[in-house]
Short mmCIF file of C-alpha atoms and ligand atoms in Angstrom, two decimals:
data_model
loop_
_atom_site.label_atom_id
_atom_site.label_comp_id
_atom_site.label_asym_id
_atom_site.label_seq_id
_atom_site.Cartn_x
_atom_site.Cartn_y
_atom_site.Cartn_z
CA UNK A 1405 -90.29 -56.96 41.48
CA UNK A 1406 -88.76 -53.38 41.99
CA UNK A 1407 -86.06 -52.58 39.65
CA UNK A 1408 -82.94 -52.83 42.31
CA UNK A 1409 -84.07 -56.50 42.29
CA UNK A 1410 -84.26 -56.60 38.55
CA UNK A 1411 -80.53 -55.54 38.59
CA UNK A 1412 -79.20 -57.76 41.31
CA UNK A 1413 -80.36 -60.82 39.57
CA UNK A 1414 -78.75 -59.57 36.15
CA UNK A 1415 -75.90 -57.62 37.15
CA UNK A 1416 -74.34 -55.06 34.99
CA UNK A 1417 -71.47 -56.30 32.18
CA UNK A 1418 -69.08 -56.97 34.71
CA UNK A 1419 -70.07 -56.83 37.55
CA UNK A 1420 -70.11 -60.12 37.93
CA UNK A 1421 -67.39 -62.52 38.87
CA UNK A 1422 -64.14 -62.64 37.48
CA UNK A 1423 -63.80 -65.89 35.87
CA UNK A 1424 -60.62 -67.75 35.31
CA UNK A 1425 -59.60 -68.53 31.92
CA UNK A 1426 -61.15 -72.13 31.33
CA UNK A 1427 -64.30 -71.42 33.06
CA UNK A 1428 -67.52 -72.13 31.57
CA UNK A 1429 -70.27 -69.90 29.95
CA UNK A 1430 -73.00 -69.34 31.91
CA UNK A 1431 -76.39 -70.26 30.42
CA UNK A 1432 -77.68 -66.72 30.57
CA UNK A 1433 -74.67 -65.76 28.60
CA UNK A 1434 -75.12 -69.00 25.90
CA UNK A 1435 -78.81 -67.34 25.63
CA UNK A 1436 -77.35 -64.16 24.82
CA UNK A 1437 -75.02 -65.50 22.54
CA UNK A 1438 -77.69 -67.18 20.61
CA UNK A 1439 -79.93 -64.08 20.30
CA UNK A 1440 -77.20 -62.02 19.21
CA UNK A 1441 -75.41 -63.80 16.44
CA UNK A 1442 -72.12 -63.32 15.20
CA UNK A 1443 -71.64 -63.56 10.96
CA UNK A 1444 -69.43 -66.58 10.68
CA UNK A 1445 -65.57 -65.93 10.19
CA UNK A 1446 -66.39 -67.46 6.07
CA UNK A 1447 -68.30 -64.74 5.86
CA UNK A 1448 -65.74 -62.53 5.86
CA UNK A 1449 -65.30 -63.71 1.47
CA UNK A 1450 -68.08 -61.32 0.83
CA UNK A 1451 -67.29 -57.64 0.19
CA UNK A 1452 -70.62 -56.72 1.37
CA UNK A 1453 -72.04 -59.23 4.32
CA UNK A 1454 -75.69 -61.26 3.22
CA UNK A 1455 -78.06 -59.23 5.45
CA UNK A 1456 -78.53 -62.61 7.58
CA UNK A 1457 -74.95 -63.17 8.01
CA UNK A 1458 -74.22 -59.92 9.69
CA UNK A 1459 -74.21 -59.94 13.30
CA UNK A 1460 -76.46 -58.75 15.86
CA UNK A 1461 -76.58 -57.34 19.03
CA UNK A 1462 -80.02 -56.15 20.94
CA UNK A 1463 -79.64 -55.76 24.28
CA UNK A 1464 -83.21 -56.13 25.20
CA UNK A 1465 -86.23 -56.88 23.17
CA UNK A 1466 -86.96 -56.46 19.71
CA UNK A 1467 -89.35 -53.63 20.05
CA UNK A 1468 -92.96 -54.06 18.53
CA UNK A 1469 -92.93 -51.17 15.61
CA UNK A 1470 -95.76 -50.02 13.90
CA UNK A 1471 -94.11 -47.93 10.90
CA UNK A 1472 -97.85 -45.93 10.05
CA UNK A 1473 -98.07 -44.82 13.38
CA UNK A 1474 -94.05 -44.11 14.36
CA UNK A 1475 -92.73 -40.94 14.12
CA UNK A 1476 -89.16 -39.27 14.56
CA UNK A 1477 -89.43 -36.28 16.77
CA UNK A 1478 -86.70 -33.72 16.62
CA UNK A 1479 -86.53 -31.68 19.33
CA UNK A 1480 -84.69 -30.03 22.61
CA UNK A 1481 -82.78 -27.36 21.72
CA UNK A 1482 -84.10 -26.29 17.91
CA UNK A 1483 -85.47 -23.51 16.88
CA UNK A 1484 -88.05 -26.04 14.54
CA UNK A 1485 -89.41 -29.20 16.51
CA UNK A 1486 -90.42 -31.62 13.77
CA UNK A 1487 -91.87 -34.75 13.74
CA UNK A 1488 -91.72 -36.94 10.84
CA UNK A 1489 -93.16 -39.62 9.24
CA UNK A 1490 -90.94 -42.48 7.60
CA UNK A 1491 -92.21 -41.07 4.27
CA UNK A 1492 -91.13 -37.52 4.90
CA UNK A 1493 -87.63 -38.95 6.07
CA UNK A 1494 -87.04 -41.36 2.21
CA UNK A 1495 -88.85 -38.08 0.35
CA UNK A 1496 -85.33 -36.26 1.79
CA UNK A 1497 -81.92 -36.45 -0.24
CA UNK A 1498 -80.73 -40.17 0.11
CA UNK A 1499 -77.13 -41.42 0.08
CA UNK A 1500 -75.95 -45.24 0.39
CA UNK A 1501 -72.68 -45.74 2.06
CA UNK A 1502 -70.73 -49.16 2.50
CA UNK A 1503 -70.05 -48.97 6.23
CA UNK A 1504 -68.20 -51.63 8.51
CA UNK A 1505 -69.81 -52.09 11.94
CA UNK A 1506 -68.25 -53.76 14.80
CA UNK A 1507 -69.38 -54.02 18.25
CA UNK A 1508 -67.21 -52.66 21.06
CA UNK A 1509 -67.27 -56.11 22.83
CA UNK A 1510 -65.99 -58.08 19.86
CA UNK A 1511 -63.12 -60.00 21.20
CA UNK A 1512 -64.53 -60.06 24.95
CA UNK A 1513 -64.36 -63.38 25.34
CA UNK A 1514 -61.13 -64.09 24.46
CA UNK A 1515 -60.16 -61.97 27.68
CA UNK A 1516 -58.20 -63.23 30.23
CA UNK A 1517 -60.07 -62.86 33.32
CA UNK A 1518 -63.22 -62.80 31.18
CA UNK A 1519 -66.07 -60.47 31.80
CA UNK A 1520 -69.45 -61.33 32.07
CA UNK A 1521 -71.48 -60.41 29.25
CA UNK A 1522 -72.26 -61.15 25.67
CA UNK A 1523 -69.82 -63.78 24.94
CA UNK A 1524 -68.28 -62.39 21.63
CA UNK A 1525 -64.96 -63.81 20.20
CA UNK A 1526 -64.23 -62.42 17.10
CA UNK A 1527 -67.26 -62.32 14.67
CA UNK A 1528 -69.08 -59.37 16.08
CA UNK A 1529 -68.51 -57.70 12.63
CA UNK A 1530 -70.46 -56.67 9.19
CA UNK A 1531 -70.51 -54.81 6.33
CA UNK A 1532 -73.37 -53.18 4.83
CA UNK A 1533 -74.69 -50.74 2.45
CA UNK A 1534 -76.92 -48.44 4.35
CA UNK A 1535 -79.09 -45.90 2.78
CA UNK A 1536 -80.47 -42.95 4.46
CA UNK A 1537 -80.96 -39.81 4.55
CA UNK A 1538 -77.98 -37.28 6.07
CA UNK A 1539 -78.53 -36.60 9.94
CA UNK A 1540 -76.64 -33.30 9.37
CA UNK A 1541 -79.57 -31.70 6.68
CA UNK A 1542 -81.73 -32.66 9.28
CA UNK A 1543 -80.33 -30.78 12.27
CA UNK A 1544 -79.88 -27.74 9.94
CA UNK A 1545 -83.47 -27.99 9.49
CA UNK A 1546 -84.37 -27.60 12.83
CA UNK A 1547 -82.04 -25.35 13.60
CA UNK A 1548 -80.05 -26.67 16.52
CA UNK A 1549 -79.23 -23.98 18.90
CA UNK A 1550 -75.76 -22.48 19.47
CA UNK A 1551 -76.28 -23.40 23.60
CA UNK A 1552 -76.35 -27.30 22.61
CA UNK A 1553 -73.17 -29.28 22.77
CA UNK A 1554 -74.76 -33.02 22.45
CA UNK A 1555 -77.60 -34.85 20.24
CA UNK A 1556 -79.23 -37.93 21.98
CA UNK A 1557 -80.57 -40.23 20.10
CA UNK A 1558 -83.51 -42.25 21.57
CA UNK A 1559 -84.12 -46.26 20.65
CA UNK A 1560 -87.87 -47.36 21.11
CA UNK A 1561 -86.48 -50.80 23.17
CA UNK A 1562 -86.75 -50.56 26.96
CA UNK A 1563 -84.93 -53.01 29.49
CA UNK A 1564 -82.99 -53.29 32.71
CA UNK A 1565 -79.25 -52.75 32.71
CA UNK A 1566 -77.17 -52.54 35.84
CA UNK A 1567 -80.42 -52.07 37.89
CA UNK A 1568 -81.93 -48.97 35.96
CA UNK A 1569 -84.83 -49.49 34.03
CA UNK A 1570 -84.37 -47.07 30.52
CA UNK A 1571 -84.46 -47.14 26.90
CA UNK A 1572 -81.49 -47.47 24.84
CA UNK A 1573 -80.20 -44.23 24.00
CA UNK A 1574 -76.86 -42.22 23.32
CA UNK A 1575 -75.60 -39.19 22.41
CA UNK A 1576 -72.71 -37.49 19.89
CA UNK A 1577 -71.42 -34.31 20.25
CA UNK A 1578 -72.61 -31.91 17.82
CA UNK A 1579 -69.78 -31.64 16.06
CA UNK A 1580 -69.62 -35.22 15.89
CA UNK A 1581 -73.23 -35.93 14.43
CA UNK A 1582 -72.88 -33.18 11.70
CA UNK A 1583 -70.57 -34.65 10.74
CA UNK A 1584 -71.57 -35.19 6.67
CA UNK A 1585 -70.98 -39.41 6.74
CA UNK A 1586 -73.57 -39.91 9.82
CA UNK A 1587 -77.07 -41.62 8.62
CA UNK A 1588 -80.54 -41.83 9.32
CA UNK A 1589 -81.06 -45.13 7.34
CA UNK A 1590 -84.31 -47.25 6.47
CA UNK A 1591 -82.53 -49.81 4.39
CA UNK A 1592 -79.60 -52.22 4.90
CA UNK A 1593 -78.56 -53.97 1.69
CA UNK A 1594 -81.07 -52.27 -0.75
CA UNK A 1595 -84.13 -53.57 1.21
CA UNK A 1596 -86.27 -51.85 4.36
CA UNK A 1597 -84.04 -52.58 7.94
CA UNK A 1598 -84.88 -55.94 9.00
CA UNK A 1599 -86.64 -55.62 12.60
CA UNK A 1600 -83.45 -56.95 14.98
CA UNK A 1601 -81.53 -54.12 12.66
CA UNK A 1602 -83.81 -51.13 13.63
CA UNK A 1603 -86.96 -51.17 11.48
CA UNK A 1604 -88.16 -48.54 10.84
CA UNK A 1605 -85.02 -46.16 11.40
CA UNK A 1606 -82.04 -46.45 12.63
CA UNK A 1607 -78.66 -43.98 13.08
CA UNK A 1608 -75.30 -45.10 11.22
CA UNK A 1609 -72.28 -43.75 12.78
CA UNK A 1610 -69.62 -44.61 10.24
CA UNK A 1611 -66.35 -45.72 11.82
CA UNK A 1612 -67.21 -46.05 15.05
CA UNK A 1613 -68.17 -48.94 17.15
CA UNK A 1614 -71.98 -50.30 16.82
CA UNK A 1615 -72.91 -49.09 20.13
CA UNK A 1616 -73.58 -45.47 18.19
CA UNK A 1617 -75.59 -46.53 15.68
CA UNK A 1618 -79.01 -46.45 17.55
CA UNK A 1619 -81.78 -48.51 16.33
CA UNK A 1620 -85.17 -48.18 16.41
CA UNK A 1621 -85.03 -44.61 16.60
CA UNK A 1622 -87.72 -42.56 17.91
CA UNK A 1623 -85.41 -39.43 19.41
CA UNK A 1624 -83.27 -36.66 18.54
CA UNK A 1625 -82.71 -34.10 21.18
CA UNK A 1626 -80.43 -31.07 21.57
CA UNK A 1627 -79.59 -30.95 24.97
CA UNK A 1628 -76.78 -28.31 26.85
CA UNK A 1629 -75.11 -30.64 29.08
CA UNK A 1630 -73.37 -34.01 28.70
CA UNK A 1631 -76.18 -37.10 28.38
CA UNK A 1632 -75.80 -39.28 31.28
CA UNK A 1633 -77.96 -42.11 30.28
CA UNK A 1634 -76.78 -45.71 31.64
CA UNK A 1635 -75.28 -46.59 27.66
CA UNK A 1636 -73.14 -43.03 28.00
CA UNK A 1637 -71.98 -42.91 31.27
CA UNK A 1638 -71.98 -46.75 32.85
CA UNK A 1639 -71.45 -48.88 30.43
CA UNK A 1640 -68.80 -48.56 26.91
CA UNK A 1641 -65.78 -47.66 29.33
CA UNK A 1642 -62.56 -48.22 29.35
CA UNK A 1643 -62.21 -48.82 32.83
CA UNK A 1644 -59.81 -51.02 34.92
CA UNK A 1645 -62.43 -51.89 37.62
CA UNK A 1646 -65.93 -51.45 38.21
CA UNK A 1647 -66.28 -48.11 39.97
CA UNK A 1648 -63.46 -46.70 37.51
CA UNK A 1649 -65.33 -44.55 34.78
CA UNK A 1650 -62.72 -44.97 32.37
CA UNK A 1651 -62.41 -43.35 29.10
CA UNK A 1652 -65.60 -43.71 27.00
CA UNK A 1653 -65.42 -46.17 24.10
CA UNK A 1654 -65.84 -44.59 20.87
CA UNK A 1655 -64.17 -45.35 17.12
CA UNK A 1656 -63.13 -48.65 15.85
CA UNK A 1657 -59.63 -49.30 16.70
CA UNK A 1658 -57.46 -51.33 13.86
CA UNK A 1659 -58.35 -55.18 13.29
CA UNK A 1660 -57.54 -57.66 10.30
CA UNK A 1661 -59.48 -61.10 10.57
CA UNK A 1662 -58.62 -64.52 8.46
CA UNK A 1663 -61.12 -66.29 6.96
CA UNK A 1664 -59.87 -69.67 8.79
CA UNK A 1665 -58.38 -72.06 6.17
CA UNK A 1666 -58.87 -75.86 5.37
CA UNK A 1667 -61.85 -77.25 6.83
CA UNK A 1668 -62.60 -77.11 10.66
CA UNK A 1669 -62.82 -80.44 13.40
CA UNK A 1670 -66.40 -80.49 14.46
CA UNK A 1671 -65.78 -80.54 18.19
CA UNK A 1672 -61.91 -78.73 18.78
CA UNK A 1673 -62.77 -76.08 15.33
CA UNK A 1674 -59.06 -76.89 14.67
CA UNK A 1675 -58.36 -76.62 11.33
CA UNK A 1676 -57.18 -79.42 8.21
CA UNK A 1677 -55.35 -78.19 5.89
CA UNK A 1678 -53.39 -79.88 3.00
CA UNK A 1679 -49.75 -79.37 2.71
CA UNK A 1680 -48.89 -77.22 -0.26
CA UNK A 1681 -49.42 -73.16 -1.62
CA UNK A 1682 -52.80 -72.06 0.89
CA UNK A 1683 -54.21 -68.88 -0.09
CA UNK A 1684 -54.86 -67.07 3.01
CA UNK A 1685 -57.62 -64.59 2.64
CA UNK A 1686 -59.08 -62.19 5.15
CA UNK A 1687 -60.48 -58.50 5.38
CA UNK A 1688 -59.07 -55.31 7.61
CA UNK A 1689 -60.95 -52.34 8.90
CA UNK A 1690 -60.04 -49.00 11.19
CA UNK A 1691 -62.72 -47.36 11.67
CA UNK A 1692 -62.82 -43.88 9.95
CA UNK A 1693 -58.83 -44.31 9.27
CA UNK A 1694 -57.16 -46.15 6.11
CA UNK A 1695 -55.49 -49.85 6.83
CA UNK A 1696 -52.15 -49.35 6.22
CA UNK A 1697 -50.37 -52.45 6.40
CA UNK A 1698 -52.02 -56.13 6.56
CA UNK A 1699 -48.97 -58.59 8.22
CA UNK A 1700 -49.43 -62.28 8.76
CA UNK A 1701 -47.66 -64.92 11.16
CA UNK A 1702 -47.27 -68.70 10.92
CA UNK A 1703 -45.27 -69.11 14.16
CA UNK A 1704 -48.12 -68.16 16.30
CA UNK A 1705 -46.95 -63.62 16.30
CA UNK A 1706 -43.11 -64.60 16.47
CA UNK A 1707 -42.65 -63.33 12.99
CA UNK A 1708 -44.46 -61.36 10.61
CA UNK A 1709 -44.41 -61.57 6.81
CA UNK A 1710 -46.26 -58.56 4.26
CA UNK A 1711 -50.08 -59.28 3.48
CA UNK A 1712 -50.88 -58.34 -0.31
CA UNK A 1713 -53.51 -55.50 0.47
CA UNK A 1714 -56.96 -55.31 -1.12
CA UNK A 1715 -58.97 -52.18 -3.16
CA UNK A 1716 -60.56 -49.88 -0.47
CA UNK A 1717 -63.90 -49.87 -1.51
CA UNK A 1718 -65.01 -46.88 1.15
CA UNK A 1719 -63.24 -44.74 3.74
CA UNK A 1720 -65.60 -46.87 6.05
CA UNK A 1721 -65.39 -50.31 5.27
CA UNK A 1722 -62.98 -53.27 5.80
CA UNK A 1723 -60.47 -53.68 2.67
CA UNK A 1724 -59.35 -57.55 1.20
CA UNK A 1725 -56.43 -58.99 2.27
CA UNK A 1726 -54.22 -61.99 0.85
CA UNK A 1727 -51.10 -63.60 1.55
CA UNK A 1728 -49.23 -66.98 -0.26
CA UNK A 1729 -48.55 -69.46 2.28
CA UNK A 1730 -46.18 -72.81 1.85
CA UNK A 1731 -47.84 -74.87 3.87
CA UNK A 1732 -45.47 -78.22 5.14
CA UNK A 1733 -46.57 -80.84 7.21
CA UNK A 1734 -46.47 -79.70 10.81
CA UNK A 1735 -49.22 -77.85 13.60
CA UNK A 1736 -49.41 -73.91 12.93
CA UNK A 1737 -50.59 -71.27 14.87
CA UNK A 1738 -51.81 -68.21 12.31
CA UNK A 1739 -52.26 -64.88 13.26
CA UNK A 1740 -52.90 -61.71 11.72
CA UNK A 1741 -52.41 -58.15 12.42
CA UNK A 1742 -53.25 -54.30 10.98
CA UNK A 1743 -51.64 -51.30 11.04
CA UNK A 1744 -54.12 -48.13 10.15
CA UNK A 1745 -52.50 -44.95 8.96
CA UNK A 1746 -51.92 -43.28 12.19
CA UNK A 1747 -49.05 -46.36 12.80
CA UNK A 1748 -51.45 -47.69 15.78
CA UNK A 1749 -50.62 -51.69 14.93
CA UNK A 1750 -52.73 -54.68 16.61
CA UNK A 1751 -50.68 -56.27 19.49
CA UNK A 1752 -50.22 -60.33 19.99
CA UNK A 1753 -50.95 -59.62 23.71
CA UNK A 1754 -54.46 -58.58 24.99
CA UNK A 1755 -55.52 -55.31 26.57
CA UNK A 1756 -57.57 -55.85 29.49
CA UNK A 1757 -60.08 -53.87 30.40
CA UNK A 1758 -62.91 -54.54 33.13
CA UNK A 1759 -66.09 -54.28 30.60
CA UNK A 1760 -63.62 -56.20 27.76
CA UNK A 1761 -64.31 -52.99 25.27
CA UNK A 1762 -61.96 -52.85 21.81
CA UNK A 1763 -60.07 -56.09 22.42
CA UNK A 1764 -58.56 -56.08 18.97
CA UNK A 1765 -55.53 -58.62 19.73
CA UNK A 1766 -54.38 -60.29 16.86
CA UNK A 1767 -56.56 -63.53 15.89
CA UNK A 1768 -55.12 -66.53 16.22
CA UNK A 1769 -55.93 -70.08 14.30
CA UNK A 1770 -54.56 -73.46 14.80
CA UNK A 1771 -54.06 -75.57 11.88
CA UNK A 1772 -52.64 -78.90 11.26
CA UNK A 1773 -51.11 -79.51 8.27
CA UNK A 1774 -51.22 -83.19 6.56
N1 MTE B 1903 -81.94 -49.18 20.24
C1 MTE B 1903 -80.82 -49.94 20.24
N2 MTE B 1903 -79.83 -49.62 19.41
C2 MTE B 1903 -78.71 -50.36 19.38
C3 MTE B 1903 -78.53 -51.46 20.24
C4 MTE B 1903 -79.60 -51.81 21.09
O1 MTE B 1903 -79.56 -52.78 21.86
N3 MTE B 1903 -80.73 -51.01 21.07
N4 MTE B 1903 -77.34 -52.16 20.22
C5 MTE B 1903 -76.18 -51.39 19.75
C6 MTE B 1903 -74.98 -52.18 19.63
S1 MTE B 1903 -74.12 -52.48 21.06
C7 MTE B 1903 -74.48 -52.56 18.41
S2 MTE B 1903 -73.00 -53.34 18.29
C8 MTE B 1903 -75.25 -52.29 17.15
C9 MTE B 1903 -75.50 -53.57 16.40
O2 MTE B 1903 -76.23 -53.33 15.23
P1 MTE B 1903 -76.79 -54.58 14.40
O3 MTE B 1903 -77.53 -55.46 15.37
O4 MTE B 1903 -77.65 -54.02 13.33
O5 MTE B 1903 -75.58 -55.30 13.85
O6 MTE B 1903 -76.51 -51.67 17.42
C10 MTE B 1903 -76.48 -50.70 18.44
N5 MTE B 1903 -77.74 -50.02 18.49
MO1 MO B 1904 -72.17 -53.50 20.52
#
């Protein structure tokens, strides 16, 4: 089967129909969705998310790895090509950072038309500690020349997206991956990366969305013109239609998530609470910004009452939130919303976009109160 056919069976995110709100998953998408977990919304009562409860997103296959026989070849435009063995990388100065990672599609499916793709509502999210060595001691190692304006960092997984066959890879700016808080990391929560995670190496781009943080990492190339791979330049857009390139998708906007309160309804997931104080409890992230300002809603976003704010525990990880509610008999819709530092604030309303990218609306959960 050439590759055109490849892509016309599994069209691009997107490009498929635009569904009306209502419409079912398609089973390619449930399959997806079941591959690529999410890290239940209770999950969000851990500072630091159990290594199985963080969620996962491989596009294709889990690569095959041997780690005696992988290397990480630096090359393109350096004045050093290097290829290294996993030892070489851990015998280099090591630094563990707590870093939030979201994926750009969390929220996708709450879109209204929704687009076609993994099916994400709002538990695309994690929180690690991720130890590594600095990319930046690296590239001044190799001595990236001054003619190079982008690093592209090459995944070992292969697949078909959007009709082109290629392995996942994307690039940074140079500025951007000198930047001192960008990883090579070869463990996740004080243990080697778990294959679906990137064994043996993987890149951690602190604060910005999980599409960055190439795993399985094989590549690092200095190149002189803008990478145009099919992760760069077709897909993390925000576009309006499909042949709109858009505006690439790149930090973690502002989000604050509730871990849902009472205990859920098997079938509708609505919520039981009992009447009385409820301690609402959640966490809030922005990326490489500070969370300002944590608010919270019982009226479904009409109005907004001060969350108590948690202790940041790193400029790149989600921070506690709490808020007292007085909960009377009735049917609630809660919501909660973020503000980071530069004032940007979550809206009630969603932001459509054509590839559903950064949909960080405010979360909504019904609860009945007995
Ligand atoms: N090589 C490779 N790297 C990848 C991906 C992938 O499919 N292949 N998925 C990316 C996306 S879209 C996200 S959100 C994060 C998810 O990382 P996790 O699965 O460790 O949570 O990995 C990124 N790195
Ligand atoms: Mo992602």
């Amino acid at each position: 089967m050439s590759e055109r056919d490849l892509g016309d069976r599994f069209p691009a995110v997107g490009d498929g129909k635009e569904l009306e709100p209502g419409d079912s998953f398609h089973k390619e998408e449930v399959q997806l969705a079941l591959r690529n977990g999410g890290m239940p919304l209770e999950g969000l009562r851990y500072p630091i998310t159990p290594t199985g409860m963080h969620f996962l997103l491989v596009h294709f296959d889990i690569p095959e790895v041997d780690a005696k026989g992988w290397r990480l070849k630096v090359g393109g435009l350096v004045s050093k090509p290097m290829s290294l063995t996993l030892d070489e990388i851990k015998a280099r100065p090591a630094v563990t950072t707590v870093v939030t990672m979201e994926c750009a599609g969390n929220g996708r499916a709450l879109l209204s038309p929704r687009p076609i793709s993994q099916p994400w509502l709002l538990e695309a999210i994690g929180t690690a500690e991720w130890t590594g060595t600095p990319l930046r001691g690296l590239l001044e190692e190799a001595g990236v020349s001054e003619e190079a304006i982008e690093i592209v960092f090459s995944g070992l997984d292969r697949g078909v997206q959007g009709g082109e066959l290629h392995s996942y890879e994307r690039s940074l700016s140079t500025a951007d991956a000198r930047r001192e808080e960008v990883l090579l990391a070869y463990e996740m929560n004080g243990q080697p990366l778990q294959p679906q995670h990137g064994y043996p190496l993987r890149l951690i781009v602190p604060g910005w969305y999980g599409m960055a943080s190439v795993k399985w990492l094989a590549g690092v190339e200095a190149v002189a013109e803008p990478f145009q791979g099919y992760q760069m330049s077709q897909t993390y857009r925000y576009s309006q239609e499909a042949d709109d390139p858009g505006e690439p998708v790149t930090l973690i906007r502002v989000r604050a998530l509730m871990i849902p309160p009472g205990v859920p309804d098997f079938a509708t997931r609505t919520r039981l609470a009992e009447a009385g104080p409820v301690r609402l409890r959640g966490r809030a992230w922005a990326g490489r910004l500070a969370v300002s300002r944590v608010e919270v809603s019982v009226d479904g976003g009409s109005s907004w009452a001060e969350a108590e704010p948690g202790e940041e525990v790193s400029p790149y990880a989600w921070r506690g939130w709490s808020f007292d509610w007085q909960a009377t008999p009735g049917r609630y819709t809660l919501c909660v919303r973020a503000t980071d530092s530069e004032g940007n604030v979550q809206s009630v309303d969603q932001r459509w976009n054509y590839q559903g990218m950064g949909n960080n609306m405010a979360q909504r959960v019904d609860v009945v109160v007995e």
